[in-house]
Each structure stands twice: as structure tokens, then as C-alpha cells.
Tab-separated table of C-alpha atoms and ligand atoms in Angstrom:
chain	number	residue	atom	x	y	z
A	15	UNK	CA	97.784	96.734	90.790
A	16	UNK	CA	95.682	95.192	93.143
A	17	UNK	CA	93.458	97.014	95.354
A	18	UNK	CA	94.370	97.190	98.777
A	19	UNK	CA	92.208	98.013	102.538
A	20	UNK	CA	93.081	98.456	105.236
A	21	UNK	CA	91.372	96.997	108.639
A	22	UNK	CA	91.019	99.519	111.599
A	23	UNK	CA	89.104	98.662	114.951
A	24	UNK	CA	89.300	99.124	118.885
A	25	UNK	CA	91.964	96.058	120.356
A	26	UNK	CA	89.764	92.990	120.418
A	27	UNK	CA	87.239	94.166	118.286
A	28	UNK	CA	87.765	91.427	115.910
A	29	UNK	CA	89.873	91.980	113.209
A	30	UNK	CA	92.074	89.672	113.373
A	31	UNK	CA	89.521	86.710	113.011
A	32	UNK	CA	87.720	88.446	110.272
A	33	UNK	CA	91.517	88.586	108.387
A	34	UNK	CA	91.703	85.190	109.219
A	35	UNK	CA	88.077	84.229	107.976
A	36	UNK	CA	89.626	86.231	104.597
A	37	UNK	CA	92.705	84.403	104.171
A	38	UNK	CA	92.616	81.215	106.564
A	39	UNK	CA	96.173	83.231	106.965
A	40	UNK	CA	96.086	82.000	110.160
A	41	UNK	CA	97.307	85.525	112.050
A	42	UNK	CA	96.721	85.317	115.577
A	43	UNK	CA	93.756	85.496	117.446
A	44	UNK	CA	93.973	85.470	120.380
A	45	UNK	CA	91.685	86.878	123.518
A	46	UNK	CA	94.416	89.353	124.579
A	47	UNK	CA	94.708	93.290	123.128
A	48	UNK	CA	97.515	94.243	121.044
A	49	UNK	CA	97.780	90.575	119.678
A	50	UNK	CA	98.855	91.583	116.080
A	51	UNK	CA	101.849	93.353	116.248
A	52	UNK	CA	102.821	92.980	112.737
A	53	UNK	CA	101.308	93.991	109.501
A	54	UNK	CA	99.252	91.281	108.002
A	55	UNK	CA	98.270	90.949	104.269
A	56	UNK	CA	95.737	89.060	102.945
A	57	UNK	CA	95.435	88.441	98.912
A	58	UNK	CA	92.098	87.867	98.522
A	59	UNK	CA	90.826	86.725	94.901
A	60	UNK	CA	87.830	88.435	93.728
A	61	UNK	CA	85.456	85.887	91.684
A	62	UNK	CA	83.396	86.606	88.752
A	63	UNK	CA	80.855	84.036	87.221
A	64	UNK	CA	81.310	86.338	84.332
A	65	UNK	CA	85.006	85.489	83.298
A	66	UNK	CA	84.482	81.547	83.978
A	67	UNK	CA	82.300	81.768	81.268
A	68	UNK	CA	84.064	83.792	79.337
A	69	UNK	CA	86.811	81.319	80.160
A	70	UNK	CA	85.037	78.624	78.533
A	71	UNK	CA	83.950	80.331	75.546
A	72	UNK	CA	87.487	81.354	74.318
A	73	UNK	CA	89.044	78.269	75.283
A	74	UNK	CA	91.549	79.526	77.951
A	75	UNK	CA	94.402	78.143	79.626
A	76	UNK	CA	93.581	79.007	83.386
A	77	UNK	CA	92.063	81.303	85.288
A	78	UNK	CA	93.159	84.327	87.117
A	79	UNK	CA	91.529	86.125	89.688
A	80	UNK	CA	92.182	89.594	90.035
A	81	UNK	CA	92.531	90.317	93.849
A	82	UNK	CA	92.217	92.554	96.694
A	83	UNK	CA	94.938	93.215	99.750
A	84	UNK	CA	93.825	93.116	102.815
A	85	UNK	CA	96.078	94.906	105.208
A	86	UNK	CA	95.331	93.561	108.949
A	87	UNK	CA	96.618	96.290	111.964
A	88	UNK	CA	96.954	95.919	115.785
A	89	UNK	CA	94.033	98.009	117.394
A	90	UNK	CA	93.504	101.608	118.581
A	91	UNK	CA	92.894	102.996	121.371
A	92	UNK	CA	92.111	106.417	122.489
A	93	UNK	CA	95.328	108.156	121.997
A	94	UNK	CA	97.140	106.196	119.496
A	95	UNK	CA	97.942	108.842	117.697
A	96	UNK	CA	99.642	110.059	120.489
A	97	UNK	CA	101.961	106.789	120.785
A	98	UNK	CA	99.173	104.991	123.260
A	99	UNK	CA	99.087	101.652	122.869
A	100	UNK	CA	101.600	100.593	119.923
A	101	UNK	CA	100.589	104.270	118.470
A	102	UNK	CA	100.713	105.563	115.202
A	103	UNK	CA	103.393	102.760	113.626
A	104	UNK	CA	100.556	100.721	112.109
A	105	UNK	CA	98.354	103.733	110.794
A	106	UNK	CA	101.234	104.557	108.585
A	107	UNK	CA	100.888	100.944	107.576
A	108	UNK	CA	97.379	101.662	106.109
A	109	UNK	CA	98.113	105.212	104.352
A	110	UNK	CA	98.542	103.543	101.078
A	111	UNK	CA	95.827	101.485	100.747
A	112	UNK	CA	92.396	102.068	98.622
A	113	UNK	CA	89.479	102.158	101.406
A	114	UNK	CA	88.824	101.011	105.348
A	115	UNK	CA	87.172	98.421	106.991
A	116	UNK	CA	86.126	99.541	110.412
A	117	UNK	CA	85.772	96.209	112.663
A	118	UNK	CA	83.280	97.956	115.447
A	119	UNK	CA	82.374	95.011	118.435
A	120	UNK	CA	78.699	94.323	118.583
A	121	UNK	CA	78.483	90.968	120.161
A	122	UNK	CA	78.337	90.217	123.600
A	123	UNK	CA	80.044	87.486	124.440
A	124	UNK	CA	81.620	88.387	128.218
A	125	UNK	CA	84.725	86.184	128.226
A	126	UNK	CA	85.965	88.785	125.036
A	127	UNK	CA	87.834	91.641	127.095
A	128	UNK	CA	86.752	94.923	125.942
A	129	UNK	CA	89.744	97.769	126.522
A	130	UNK	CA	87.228	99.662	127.821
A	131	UNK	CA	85.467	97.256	130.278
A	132	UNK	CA	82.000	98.233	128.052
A	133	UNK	CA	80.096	97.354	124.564
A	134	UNK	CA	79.283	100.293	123.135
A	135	UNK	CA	79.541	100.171	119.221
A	136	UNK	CA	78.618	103.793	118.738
A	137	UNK	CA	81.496	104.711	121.074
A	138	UNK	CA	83.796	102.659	119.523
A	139	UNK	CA	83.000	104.158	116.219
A	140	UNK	CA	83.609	107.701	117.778
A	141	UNK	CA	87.082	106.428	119.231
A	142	UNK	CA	88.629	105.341	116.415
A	143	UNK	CA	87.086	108.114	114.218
A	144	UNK	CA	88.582	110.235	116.446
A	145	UNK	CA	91.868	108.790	116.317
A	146	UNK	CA	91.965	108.898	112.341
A	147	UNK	CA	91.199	112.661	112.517
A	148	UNK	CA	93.897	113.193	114.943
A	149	UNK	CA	96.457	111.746	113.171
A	150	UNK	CA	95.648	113.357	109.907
A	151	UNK	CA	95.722	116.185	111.427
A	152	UNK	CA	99.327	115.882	112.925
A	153	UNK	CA	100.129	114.566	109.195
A	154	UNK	CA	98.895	117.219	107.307
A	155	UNK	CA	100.019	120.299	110.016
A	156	UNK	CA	104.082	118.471	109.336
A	157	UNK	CA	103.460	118.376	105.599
A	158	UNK	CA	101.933	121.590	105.347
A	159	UNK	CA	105.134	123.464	106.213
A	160	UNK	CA	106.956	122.035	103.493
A	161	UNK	CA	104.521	122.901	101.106
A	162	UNK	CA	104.215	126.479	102.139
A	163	UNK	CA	107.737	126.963	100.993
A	164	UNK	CA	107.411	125.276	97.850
A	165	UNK	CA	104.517	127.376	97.034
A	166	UNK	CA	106.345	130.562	98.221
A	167	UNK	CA	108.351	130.595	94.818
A	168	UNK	CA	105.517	130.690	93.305
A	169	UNK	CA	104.873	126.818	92.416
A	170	UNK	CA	101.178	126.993	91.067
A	171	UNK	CA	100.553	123.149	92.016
A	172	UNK	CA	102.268	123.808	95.770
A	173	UNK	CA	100.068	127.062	95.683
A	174	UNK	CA	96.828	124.935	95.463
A	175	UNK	CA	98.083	122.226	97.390
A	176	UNK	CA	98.865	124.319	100.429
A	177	UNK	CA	95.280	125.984	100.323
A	178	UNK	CA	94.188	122.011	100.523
A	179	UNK	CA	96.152	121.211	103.687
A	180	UNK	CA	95.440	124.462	105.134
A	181	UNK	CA	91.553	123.402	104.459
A	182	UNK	CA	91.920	120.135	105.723
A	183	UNK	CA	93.697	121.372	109.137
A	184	UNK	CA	90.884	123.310	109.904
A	185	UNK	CA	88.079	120.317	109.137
A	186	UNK	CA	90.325	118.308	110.900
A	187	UNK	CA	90.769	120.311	113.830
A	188	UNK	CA	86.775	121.001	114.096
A	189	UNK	CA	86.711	117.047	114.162
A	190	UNK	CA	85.760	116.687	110.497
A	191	UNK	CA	87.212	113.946	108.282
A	192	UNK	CA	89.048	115.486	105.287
A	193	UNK	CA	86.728	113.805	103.147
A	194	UNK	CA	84.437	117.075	102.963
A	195	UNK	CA	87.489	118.999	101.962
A	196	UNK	CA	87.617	119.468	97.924
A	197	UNK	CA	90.557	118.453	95.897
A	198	UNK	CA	91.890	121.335	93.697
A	199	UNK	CA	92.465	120.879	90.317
A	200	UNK	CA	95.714	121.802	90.322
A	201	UNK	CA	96.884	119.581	93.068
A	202	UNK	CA	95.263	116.761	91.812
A	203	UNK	CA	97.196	114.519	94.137
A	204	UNK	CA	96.891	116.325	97.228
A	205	UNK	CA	94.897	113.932	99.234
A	206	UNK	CA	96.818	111.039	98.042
A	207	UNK	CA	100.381	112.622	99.000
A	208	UNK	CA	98.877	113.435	102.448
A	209	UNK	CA	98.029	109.852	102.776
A	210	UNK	CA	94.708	111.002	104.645
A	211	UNK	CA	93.093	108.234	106.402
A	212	UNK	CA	90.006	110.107	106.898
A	213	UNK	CA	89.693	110.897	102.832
A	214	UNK	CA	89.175	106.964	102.195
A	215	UNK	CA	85.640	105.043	101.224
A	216	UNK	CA	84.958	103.131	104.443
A	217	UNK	CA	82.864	99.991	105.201
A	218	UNK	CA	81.765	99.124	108.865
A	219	UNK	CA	81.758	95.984	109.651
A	220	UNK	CA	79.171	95.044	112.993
A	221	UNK	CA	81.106	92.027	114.473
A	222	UNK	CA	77.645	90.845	115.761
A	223	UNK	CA	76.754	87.697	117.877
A	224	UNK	CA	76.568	84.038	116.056
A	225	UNK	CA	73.672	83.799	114.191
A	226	UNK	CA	72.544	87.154	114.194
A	227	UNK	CA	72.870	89.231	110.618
A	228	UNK	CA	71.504	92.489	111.552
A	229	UNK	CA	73.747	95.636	111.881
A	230	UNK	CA	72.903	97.569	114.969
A	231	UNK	CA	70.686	100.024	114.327
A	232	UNK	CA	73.027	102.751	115.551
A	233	UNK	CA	76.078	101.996	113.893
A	234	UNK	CA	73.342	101.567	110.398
A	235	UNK	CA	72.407	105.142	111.120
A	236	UNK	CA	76.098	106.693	111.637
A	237	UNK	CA	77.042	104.735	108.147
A	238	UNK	CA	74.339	106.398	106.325
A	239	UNK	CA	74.925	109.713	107.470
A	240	UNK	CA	78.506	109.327	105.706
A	241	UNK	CA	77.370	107.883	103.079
A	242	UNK	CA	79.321	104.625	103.991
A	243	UNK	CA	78.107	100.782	103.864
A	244	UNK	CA	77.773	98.953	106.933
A	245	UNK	CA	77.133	94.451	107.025
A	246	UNK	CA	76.915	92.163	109.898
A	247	UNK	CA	79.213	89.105	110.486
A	248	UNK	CA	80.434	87.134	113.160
A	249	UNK	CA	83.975	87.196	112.554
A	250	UNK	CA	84.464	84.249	114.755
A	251	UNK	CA	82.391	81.957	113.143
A	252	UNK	CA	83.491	83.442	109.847
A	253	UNK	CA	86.826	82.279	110.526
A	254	UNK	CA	85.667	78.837	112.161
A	255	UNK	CA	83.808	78.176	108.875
A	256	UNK	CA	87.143	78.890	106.702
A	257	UNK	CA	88.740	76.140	108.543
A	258	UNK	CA	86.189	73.815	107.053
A	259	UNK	CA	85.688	72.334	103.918
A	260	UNK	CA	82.834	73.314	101.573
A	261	UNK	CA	80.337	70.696	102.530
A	262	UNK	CA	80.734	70.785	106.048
A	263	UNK	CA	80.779	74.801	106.209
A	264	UNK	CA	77.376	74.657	104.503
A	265	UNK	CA	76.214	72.207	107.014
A	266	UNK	CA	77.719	74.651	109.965
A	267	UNK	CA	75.767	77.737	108.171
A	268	UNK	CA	72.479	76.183	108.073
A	269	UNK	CA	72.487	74.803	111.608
A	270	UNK	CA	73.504	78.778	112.473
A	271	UNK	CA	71.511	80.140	110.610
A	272	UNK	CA	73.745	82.218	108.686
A	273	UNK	CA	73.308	82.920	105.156
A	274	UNK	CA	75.382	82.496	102.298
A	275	UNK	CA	79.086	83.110	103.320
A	276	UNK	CA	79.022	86.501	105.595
A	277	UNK	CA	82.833	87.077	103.725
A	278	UNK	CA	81.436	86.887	100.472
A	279	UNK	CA	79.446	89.686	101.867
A	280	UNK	CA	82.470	91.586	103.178
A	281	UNK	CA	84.202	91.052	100.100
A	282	UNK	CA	81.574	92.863	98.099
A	283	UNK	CA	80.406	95.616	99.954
A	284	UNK	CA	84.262	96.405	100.209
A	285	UNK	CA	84.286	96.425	96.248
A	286	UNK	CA	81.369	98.427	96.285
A	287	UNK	CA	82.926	101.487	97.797
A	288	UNK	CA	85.665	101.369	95.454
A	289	UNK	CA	83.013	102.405	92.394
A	290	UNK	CA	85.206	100.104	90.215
A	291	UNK	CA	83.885	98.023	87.317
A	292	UNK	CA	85.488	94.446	85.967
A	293	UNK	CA	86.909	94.181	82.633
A	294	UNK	CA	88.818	90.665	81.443
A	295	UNK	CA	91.417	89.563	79.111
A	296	UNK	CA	90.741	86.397	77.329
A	297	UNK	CA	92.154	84.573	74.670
A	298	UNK	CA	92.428	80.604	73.339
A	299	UNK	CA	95.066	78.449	74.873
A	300	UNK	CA	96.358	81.730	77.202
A	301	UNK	CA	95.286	82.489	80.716
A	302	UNK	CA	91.536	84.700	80.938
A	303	UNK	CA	92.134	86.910	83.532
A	304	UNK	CA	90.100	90.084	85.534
A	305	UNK	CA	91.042	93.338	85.962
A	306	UNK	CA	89.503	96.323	87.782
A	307	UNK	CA	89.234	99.614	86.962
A	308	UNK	CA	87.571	103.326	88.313
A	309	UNK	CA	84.637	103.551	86.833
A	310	UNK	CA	84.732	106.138	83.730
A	311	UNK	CA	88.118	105.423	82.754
A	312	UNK	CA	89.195	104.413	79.266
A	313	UNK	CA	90.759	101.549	76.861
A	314	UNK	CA	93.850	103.670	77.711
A	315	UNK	CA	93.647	103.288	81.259
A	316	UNK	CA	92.920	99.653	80.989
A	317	UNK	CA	95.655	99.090	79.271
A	318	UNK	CA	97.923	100.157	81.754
A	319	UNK	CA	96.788	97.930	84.047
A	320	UNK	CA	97.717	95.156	81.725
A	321	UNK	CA	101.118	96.605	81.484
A	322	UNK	CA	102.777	99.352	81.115
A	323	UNK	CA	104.613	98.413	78.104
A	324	UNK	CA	101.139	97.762	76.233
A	325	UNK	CA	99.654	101.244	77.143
A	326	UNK	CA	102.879	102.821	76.137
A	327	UNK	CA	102.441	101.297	72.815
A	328	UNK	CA	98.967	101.419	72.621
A	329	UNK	CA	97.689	101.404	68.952
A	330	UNK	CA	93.598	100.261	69.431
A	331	UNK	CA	91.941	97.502	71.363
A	332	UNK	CA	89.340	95.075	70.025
A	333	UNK	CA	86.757	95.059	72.955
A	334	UNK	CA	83.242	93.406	73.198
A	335	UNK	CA	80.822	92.906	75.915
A	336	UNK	CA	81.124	89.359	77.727
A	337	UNK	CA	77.819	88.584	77.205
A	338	UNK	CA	77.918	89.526	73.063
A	339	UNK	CA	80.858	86.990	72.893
A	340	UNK	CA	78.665	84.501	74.602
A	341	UNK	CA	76.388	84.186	72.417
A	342	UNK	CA	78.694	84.312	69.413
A	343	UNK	CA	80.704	81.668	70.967
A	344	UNK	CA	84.092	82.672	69.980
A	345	UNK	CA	85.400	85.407	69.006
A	346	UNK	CA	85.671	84.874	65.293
A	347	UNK	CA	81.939	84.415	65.080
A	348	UNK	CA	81.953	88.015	67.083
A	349	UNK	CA	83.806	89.566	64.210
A	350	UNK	CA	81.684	88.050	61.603
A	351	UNK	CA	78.781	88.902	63.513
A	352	UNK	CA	79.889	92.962	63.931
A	353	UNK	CA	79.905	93.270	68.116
A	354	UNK	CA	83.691	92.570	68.280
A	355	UNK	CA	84.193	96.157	68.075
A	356	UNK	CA	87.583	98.343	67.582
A	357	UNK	CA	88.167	100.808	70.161
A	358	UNK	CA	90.450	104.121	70.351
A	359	UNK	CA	92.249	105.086	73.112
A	360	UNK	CA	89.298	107.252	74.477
A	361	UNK	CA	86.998	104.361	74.564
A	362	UNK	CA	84.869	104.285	78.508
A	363	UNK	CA	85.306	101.110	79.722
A	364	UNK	CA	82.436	99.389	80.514
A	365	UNK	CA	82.100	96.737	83.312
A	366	UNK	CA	82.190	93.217	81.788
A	367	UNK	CA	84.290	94.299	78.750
A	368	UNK	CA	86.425	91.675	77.400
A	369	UNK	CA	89.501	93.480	75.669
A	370	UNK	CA	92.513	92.644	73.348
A	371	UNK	CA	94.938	95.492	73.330
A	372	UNK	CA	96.614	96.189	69.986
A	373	UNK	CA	100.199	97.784	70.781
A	374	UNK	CA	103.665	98.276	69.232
A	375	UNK	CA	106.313	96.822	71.367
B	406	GTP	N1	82.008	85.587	120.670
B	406	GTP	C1	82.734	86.136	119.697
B	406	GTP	N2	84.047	86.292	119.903
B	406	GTP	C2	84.777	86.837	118.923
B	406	GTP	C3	84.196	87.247	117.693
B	406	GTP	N3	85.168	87.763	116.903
B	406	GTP	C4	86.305	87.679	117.607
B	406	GTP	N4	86.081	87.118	118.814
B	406	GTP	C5	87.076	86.810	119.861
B	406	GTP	O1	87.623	88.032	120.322
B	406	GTP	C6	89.017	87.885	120.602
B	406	GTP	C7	89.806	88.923	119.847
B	406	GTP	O2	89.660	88.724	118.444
B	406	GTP	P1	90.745	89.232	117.397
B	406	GTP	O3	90.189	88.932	116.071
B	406	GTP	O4	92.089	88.742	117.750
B	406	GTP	O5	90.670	90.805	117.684
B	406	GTP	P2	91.538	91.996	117.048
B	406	GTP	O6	90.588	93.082	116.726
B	406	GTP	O7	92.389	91.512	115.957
B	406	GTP	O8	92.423	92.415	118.315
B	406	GTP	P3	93.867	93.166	118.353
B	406	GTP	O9	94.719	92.617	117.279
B	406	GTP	O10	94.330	92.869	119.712
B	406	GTP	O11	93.567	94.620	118.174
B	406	GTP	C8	89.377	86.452	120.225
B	406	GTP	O12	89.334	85.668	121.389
B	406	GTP	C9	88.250	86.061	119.276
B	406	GTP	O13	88.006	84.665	119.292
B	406	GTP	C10	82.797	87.053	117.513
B	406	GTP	O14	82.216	87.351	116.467
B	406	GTP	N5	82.120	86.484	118.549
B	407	MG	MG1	94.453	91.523	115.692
């Protein structure tokens, strides 16, 4: 399944464009608040030199890009989750996905309303922030009740899944995210059935002035202290250069000044916070395709996100680095040469693994 984030902000503070600049999706952007009103998503392939190559090597068909949803919202404003502005709708749009991208204003550009008649990234942050905490915290108080009673007869995963929410409610309520809050063992899913906003991997993203690349130096700080990522882009210009063809959009970067593509940038830091690694399937005359996986998961695991139907049957898996099959240039030279390796079930996945499950229908 493909990975999937969600884009939060203040109204205006750019999202919209920077979905755009990610899909050329065209989604509205325009200089008024509230201009998405609908959920956008943007499919986003993720490219890898790695499987091109590999590509070539085996011989494949075509490639396939593994991808990642973007999930474009209106924006919040203090109060949302209180039904201000268009409320909490479109933060129950985001409670599935995988991480957040927080679109904080940085630029100054005066004919952009702000809601707030100010720029002030670092209060932005804390408004929205806010907002996140306050509706998990609604969430998890409605949930919790339901829980209590399951764990009243004596449920031991509604037992420890309770003493989560309970946890959470008060982080929450002190104006914690529910990140801090541990996940019992026995409830391993607790966080995920909550649908906590404030237990995703964020990335900020400083929607800076044209040609500037640095992220303000207070919104830098607040991402470090969470451990989050933080880049610089001008999502305007991001989006003006996806109009544009290849040639021309290198032409517009250089007389910007702005490095490489900015969404390449986005694109990877977003990746980043997922702590995923790439494995591929690849084989002669079929497609050669990527995959992603958590980090520390197994031949097993991967195989299920092939299909379900080959981890059901899974019997072994032939699996060799991308590089070793390189330089064998095939993979019957691999085998010859020993690194085409077979694999149990229990097998770590390791990032650039190419793999052939072996399964019984
Ligand atoms: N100068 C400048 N203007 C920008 C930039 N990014 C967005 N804008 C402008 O700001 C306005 C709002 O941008 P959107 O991307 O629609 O903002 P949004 O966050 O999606 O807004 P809502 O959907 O209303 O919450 C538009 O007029 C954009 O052209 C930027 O980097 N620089
Ligand atoms: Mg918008």
C-alpha cells in the first residue's frame, strides 16, 4: 500500500500550491482562505536510480514507481477543532495517513492575506499544533469511554488500551502531543485506532520567499526540539516550475537561484521520517517495480506487500543486493557466482534488496 501524508497549515499558508507543485493536479490556488474545500490526493511516484538499473540489468518490461499519497486539506484556524472555519471535517480526512507536512508561511509577500493580519511562523506553528492536540484530545476522551467498558470484562488488550487513552488525555490536556505517550504491548494498535494526529512523524515545510532556501531559524529550532525535519521552498515557484517543461524549469531555477528541484527535496525529507527502506522486484520481460517497507521487517513482510496471496503461500525468497546483481549482470551469473542468496521467512530486509518470492498458490 502506498504511503500516504497528509498536508496541514494555517488558510493561505500555502498548501495548496505546494500540492500542486507535487502533482501539477492543478487544485486551486487561489489568494482567498478556505479555497480547498475538498480532499485532494496527490500520487506521487518515488524514483530510485537504483531500480532503473536494476531495470536494465534483468531485462524488464517497464518500470514502476512505487508512490506516495499526498492528502491536500483546507486550512486551520484557531478553533477548528471546535467547528471554526470548515472545522474538524478535513482532520478526519488526514487520520489515516502515514506522517504530516506542516506548510508554516515564511515569506512576505503583502498581497498574500494572512488570517491573522501578521507573519509570524512560530505562531503559526503553535496554532495549528494546538489545534492537533485539541482534537486528539476530544478523539481520544469519546473513544476512551468505549474502551473502559470493554476492558471492564476483563479484556486484557482493552485493559492496556484504556491505560493508553487515559495517558494520552492527560499529555494532551497539558498541551503535549501523544507522541511522548508509550504504546503498550498489549494494545499494540492503540495509537493507530485512535487515529492520533499528534502521534505522526512530521516535516515542516518553511514556505519561504523566491529564491531564498533557508528555513527560519525559529521554526529550525522548534523542529529539532521534536526531533522533526524542517526544508525551505517556495511553494509558488515550486508550482510555477511544474508547469514547465524540463529545460525551461532548469533555466527558471538558475536565474532564481534555486537549487535542484525544492520538491525533490520535499519528497525526501517526507520519506525520511517514515524510516522506510526500498526493496524491488525484478525479473526479464516482466515489469521491475519498488516497494517500501519499515525498516527491520522481514522477507515475510515484504511479501505481503507484493500480495497477499504470495505471503500467504510463502515458501522462501531468492533475494540479492542490487548492486551484487549489477555486477553479475543477470541473475543467472548471480547464482553461479553464490550472492543470489535463498532467504527464510525471517530474513531482515535490507534497503536495495532485489527479491523473488517463492510461494504455493
Ligand atoms: N509570494 C508567494 N506567494 C505564495 C507562495 N505560496 C503560495 N502563495 C500564494 O498564496 C495564496 C494562497 O496559496 P494556497 O496554496 O492556495 O494556500 P493554502 O494553504 O492551500 O490555503 P487554503 O486552502 O485556503 O487553506 C495564493 O495566492 C498563492 O499564489 C509563495 O511561496 N510565495
Ligand atoms: Mg488550499
Amino acid at each position: 500500500m502506498s504511503t500516504r501524508i497528509g498536508i496541514v497549515g494555517m488558510p493561505n499558508a500555502g498548501k495548496s500550491s505546494l500540492f500542486n507543485a507535487l502533482t501539477k493536479a492543478g487544485a486551486e490556488a487561489a489568494n482567498y482562505p478556505f479555497t480547498t474545500i475538498e480532499p485532494n490526493v496527490a500520487v506521487v511516484p518515488v524514483r530510485d536510480e537504483r531500480l532503473e538499473q536494476v531495470a536494465a540489468t534483468v531485462g524488464a518490461s517497464e518500470i514502476v514507481w512505487d508512490t506516495i499519497d499526498f492528502h491536500d486539506i483546507a486550512g486551520l484556524v484557531a478553533g477548528a477543532h471546535k467547528g471554526e472555519g470548515l472545522g474538524n471535517r478535513f482532520l478526519a480526512n488526514i487520520r489515516e495517513t502515514d506522517a504530516i507536512v506542516h506548510v508554516v508561511r515564511a515569506h512576505g509577500d503583502e498581497n498574500v492575506v494572512h488570517p491573522e493580519g501578521r507573519v509570524d511562523p512560530r505562531a503559526d506553528v503553535d496554532t495549528i499544533e494546538t489545534e492537533l492536540i485539541m482534537a486528539d484530545l476530544e478523539q481520544a476522551e469519546r473513544r476512551v469511554e468505549r474502551v473502559a467498558r470493554q476492558a471492564r470484562s476483563g479484556d486484557r488488550s482493552a485493559v492496556a488500551e484504556e491505560g493508553f487513552l487515559r495517558a494520552a488525555i492527560e499529555a494532551l490536556g497539558q498541551g503535549r502531543p501523544a507522541r511522548g505517550v508509550p504504546v503498550p504491548e498489549d494494545a499494540p494498535h492503540a495509537a493507530r485506532d485512535l487515529g492520533a494526529l499528534t502521534t505522526k512523524p512530521v516535516l515542516f515545510v518553511a514556505n519561504v520567499d523566491e529564491g531564498s532556501e533557508e528555513v527560519p531559524a525559529e521554526i529550525a529550532e522548534h523542529a529539532a526540539l521534536q526531533g522533526a525535519r524542517a526544508v525551505a521552498v517556495s511553494s509558488r515557484i515550486e508550482s510555477e516550475l511544474a508547469e514547465l517543461d524540463e529545460e525551461d524549469a532548469g533555466a527558471m531555477r538558475e536565474e532564481l537561484g534555486v537549487s535542484e528541484s525544492g520538491l525533490q527535496r520535499v519528497v525526501r525529507e517526507a520519506f525520511a521520517l517514515l524510516d522506510l527502506i526500498a526493496f524491488f522486484t525484478a525479473g526479464e520481460g516482466k515489469p521491475a517495480q519498488s516497494w517500501h517497507l519499515r525498516k527491520g521487517l522481514t522477507a515475510w513482510h515484504a511479501a505481503g506487500q507484493i500480495h497477499s496471496d504470495i505471503q500467504k503461500g510463502f515458501v522462501r525468497a531468492e533475494v540479492i543486493g542490487w548492486r551484487e546483481l549489477l555486477d553479475a549482470g543477470g541473475y543467472a551469473a548471480a547464482r553461479e557466482r553464490g550472492t543470489l542468496r535463498l532467504e527464510g521467512r525471517d530474513y531482515v530486509m535490507a534497503d536495495g534488496d532485489v527479491i523473488n518470492v517463492k510461494f504455493t498458490p
